[in-house]
mmCIF file of C-alpha atoms in Angstrom:
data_model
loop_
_atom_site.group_PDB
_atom_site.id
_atom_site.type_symbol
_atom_site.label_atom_id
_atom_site.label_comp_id
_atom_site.label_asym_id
_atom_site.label_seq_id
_atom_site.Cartn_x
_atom_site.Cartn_y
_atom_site.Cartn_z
ATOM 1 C CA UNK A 234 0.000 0.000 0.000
ATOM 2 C CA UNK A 235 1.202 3.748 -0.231
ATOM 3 C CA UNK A 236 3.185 4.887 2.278
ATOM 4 C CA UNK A 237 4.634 8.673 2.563
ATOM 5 C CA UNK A 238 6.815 8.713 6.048
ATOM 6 C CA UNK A 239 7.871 12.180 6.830
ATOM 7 C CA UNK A 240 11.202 12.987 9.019
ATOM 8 C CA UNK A 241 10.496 14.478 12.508
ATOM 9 C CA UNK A 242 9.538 17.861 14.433
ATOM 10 C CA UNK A 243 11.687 20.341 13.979
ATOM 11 C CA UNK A 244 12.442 23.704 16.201
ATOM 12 C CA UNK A 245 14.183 26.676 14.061
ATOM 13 C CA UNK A 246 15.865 30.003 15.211
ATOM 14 C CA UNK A 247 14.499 33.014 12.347
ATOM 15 C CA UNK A 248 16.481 32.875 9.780
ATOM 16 C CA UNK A 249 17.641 29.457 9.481
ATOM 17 C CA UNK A 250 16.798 26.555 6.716
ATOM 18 C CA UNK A 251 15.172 23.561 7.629
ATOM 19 C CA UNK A 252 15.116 20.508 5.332
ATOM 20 C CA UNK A 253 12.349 17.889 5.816
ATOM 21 C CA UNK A 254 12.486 14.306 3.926
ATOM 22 C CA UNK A 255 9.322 12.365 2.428
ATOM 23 C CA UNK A 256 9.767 8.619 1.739
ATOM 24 C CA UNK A 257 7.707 6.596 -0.739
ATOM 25 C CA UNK A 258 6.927 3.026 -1.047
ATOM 26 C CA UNK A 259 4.488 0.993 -2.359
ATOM 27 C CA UNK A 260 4.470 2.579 -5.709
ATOM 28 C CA UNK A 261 6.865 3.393 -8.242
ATOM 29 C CA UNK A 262 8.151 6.339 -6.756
ATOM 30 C CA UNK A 263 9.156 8.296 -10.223
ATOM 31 C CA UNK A 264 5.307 7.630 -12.156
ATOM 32 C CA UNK A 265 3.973 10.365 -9.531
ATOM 33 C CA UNK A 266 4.494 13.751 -9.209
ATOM 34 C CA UNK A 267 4.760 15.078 -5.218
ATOM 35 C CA UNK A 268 3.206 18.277 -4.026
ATOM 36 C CA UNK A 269 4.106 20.345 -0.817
ATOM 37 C CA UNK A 270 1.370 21.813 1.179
ATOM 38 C CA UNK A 271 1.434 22.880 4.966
ATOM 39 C CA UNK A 272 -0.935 24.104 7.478
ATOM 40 C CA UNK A 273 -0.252 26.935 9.905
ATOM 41 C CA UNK A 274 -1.967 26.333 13.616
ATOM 42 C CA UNK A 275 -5.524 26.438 13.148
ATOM 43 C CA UNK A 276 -5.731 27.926 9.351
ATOM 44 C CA UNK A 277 -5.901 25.967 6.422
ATOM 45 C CA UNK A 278 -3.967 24.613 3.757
ATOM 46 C CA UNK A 279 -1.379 26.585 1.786
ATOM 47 C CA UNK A 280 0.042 24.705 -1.255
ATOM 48 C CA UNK A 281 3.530 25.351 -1.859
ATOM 49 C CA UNK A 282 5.268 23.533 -4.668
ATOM 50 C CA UNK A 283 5.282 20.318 -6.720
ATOM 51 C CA UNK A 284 8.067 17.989 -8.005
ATOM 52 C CA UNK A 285 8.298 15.857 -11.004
ATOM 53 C CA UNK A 286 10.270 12.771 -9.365
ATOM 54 C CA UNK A 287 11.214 11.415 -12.681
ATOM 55 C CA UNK A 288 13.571 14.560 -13.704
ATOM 56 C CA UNK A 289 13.482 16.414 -10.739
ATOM 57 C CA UNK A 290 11.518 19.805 -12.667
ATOM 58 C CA UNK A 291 9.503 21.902 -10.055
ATOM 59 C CA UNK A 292 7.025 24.428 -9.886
ATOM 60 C CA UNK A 293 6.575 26.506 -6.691
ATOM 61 C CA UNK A 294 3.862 29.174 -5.405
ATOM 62 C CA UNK A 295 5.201 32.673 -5.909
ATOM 63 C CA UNK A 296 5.470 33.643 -1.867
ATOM 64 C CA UNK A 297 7.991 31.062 -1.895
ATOM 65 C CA UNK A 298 10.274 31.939 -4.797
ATOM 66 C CA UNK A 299 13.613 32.328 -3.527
ATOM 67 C CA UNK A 300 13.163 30.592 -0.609
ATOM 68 C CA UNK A 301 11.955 27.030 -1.158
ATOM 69 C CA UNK A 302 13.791 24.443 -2.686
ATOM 70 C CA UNK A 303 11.993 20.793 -3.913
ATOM 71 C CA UNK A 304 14.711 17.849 -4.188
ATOM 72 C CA UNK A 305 14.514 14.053 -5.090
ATOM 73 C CA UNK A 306 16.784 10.915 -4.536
ATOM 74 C CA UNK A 307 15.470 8.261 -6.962
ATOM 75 C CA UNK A 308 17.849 5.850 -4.669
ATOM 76 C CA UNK A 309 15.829 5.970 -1.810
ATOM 77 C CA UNK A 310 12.576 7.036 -3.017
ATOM 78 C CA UNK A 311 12.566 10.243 -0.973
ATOM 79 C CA UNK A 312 11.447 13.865 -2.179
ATOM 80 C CA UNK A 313 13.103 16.921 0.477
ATOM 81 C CA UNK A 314 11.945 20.161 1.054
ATOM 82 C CA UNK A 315 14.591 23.003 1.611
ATOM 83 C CA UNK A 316 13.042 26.640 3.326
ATOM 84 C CA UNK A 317 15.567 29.156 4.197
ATOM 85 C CA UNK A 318 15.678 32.034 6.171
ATOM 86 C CA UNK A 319 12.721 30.920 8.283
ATOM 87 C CA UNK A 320 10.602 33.235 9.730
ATOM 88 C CA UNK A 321 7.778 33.105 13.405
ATOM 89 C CA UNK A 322 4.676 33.138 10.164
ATOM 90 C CA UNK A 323 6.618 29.183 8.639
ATOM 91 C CA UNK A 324 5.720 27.973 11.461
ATOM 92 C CA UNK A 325 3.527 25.030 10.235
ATOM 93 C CA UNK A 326 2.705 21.458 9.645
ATOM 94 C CA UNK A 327 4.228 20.618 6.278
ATOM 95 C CA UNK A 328 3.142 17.710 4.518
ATOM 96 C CA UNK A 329 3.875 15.770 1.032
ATOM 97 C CA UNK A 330 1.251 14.665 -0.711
ATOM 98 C CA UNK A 331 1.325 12.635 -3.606
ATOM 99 C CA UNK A 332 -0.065 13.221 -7.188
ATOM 100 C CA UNK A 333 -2.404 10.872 -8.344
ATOM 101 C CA UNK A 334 -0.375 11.081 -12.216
ATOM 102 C CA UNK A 335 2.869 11.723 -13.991
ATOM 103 C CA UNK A 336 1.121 15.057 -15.124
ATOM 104 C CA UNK A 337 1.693 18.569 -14.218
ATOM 105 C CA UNK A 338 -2.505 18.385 -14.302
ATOM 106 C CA UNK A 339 -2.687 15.621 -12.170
ATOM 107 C CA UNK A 340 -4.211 16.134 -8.966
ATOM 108 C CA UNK A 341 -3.580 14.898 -4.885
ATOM 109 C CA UNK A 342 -4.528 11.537 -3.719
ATOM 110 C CA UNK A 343 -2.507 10.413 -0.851
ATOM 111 C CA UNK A 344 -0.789 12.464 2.012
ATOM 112 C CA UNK A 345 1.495 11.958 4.824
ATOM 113 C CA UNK A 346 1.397 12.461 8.370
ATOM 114 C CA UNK A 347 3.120 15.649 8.153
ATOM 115 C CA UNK A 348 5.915 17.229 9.762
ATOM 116 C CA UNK A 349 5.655 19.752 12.537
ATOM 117 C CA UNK A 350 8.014 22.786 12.173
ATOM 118 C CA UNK A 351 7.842 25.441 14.733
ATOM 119 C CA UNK A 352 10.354 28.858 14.571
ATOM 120 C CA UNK A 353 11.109 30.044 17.723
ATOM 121 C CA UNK A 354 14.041 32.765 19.368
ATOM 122 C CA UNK B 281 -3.896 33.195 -9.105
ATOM 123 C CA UNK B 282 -7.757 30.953 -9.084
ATOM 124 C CA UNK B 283 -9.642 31.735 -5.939
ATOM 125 C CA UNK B 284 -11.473 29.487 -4.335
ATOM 126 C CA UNK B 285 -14.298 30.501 -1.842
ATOM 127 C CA UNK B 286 -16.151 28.005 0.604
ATOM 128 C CA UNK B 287 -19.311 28.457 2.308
ATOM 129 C CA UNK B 288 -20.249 28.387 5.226
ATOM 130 C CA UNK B 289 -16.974 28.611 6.928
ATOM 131 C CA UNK B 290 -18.626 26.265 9.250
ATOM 132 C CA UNK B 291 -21.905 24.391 10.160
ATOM 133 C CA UNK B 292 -23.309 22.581 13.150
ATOM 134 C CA UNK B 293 -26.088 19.707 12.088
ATOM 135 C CA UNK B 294 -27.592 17.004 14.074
ATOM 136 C CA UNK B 295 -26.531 12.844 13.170
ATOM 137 C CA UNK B 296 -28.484 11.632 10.136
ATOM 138 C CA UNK B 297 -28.983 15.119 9.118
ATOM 139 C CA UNK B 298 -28.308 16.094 5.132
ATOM 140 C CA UNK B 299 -25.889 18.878 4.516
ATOM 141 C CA UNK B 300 -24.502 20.503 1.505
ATOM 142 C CA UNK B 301 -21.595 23.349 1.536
ATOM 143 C CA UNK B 302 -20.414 25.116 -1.629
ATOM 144 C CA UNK B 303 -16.634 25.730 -3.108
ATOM 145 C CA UNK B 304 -16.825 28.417 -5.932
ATOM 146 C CA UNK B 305 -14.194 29.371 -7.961
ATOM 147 C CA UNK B 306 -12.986 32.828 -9.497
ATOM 148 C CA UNK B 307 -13.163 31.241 -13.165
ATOM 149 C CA UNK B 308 -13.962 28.614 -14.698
ATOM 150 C CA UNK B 309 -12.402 25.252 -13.840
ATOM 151 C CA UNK B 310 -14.004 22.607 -15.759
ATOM 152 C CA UNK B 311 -14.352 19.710 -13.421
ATOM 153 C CA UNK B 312 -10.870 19.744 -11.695
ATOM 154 C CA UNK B 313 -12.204 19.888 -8.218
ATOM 155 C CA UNK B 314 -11.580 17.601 -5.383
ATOM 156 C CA UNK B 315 -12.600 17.697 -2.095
ATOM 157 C CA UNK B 316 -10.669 16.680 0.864
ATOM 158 C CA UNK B 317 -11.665 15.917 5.025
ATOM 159 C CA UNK B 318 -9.318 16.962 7.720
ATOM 160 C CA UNK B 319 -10.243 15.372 10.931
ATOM 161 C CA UNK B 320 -8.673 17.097 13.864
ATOM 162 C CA UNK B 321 -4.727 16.542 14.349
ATOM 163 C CA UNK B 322 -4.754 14.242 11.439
ATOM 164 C CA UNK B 323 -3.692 15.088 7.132
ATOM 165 C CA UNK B 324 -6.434 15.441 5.285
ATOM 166 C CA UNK B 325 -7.769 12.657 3.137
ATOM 167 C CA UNK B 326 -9.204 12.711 -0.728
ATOM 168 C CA UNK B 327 -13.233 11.868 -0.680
ATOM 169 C CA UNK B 328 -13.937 13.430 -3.733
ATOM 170 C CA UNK B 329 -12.135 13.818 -7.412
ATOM 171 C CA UNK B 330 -13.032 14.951 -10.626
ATOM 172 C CA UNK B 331 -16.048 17.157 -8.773
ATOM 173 C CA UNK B 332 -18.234 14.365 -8.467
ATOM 174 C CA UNK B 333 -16.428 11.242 -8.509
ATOM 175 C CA UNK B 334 -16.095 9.215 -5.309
ATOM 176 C CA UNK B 335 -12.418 7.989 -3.968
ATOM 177 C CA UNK B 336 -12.358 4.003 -3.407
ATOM 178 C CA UNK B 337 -13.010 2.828 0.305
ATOM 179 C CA UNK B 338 -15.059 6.735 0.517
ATOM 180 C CA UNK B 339 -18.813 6.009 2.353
ATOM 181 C CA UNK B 340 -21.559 6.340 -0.157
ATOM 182 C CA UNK B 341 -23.182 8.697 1.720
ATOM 183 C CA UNK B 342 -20.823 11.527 0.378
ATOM 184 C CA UNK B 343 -21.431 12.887 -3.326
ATOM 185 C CA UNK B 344 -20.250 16.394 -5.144
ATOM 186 C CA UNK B 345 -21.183 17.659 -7.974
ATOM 187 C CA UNK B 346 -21.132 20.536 -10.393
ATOM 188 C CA UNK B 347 -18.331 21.701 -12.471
ATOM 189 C CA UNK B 348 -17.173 25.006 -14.253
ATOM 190 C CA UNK B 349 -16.938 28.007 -11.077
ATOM 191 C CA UNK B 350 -19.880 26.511 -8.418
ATOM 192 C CA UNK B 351 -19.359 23.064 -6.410
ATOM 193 C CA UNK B 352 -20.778 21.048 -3.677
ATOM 194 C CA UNK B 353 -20.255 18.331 -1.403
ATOM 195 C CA UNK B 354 -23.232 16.842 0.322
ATOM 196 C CA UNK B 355 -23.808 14.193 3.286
ATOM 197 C CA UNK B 356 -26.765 12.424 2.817
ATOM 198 C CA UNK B 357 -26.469 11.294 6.471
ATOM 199 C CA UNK B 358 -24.081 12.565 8.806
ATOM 200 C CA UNK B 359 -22.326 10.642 11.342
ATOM 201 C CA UNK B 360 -20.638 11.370 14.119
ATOM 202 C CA UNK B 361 -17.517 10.497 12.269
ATOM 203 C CA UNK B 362 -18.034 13.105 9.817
ATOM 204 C CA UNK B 363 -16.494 15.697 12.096
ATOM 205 C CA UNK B 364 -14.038 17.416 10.370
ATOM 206 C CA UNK B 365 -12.937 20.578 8.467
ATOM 207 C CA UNK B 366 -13.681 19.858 4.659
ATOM 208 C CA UNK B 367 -11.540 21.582 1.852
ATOM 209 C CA UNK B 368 -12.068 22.259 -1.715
ATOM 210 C CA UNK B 369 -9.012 22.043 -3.816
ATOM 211 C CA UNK B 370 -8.645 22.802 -7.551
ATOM 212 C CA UNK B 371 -6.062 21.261 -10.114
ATOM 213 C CA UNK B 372 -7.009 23.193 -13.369
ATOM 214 C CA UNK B 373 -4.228 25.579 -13.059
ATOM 215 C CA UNK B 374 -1.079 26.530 -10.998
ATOM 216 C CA UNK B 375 -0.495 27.636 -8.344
ATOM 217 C CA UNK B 376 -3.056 24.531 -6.974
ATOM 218 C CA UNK B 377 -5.505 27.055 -4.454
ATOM 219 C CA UNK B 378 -7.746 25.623 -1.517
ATOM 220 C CA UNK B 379 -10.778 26.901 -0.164
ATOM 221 C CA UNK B 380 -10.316 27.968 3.305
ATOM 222 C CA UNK B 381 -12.507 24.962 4.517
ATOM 223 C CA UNK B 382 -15.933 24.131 5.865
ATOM 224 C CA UNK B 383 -15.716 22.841 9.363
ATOM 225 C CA UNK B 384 -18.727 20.401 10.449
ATOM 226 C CA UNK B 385 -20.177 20.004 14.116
ATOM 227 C CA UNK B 386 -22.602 18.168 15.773
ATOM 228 C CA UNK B 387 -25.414 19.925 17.346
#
């Protein structure tokens, strides 16, 4: 069955990165494309970005130009998400979901359990 | 950027009840509309796709429909599992946009 196992909590100081890690199985990990999306405490969801596994092309949201950064390791079946120069408003759940195609039109089927960054002095 | 707009922001119904809520968007998006439920502290999970087509292992009691700029997603009969914050999402265009979710209560 599809699995998507995201790394763990994370505590940042403003203006550090933080890279989180997604892990696939139970599908071939480069016929789907994997989105971003996270969820501020008690708003809803923001998406942020999407990556083509198979050549590693991306597309992000515009309020994250510059700052985001959407990676993949066909090795190990894992997709990472780079944000630098963090800031209190990241603070967030962020969670991959995957595309349910190989499409840039395809849309979200399956998510994981999402990773819980918080930015803190 | 496609703007999606839900309504109401939420509802409180009692078990068994029907309800409907609404997702419109700021043009025209065919059919590329899903609909997602976010029960609390959990990711959200895909019940609808394609505006009106149900996900596998989704109860029958959940349906959308419509297409082009208005949606809905209707419980025939709601449950007390059913508790949850519902989100519109469409796929038409980038960036992807959510509504800013529907959250149902029991009374």
């Amino acid at each position: 069955q599809v699995q998507l196992v995201q790394s763990g909590a994370e505590v940042k100081k403003p203006g550090a990165s933080v890279l989180l890690s997604c892990e696939a199985s139970g599908y071939t990990f480069t016929n789907y494309f994997m989105h971003w999306v996270r969820q501020a405490p008690g708003q809803g969801l923001e998406w942020m970005g999407v990556i083509n596994p198979s050549g590693g092309s991306t597309s992000y949201a515009q309020g994250f130009q510059g700052r985001v950064s959407m990676t993949r390791d066909t090795s190990t079946n894992t997709v990472h998400l780079q944000l630098s120069s963090l800031r209190s408003e990241d603070t967030a759940v962020y969670y991959c979901a995957r595309a349910d195609g190989n499409s840039w039109s395809s849309a979200i089927d399956f998510w994981g359990q999402g990773t819980l960054v918080t930015v803190s002095s | 950027d496609i703007q999606m707009t839900q309504s109401p922001s939420s509802l409180s119904a009692s078990v068994g009840d029907r309800v409907s809520f609404t997702c419109r968007a700021s043009q025209d998006i065919r059919n590329d509309l899903d609909w997602y439920q976010q029960r609390p502290g959990k990711a959200p999970k895909r019940l609808i796709f394609g505006a009106s087509s149900l996900q596998s292992g989704v109860p029958s009691r959940f349906s959308g429909s419509g297409s082009g700029t208005e949606f809905s997603l209707t419980i025939s009969s709601l449950q007390p599992e059913d508790v949850a914050t519902y989100y519109c999402l469409q796929h038409n265009n980038y960036p992807r946009t959510f509504g800013q979710g529907t959250k149902v209560e029991i009374k």
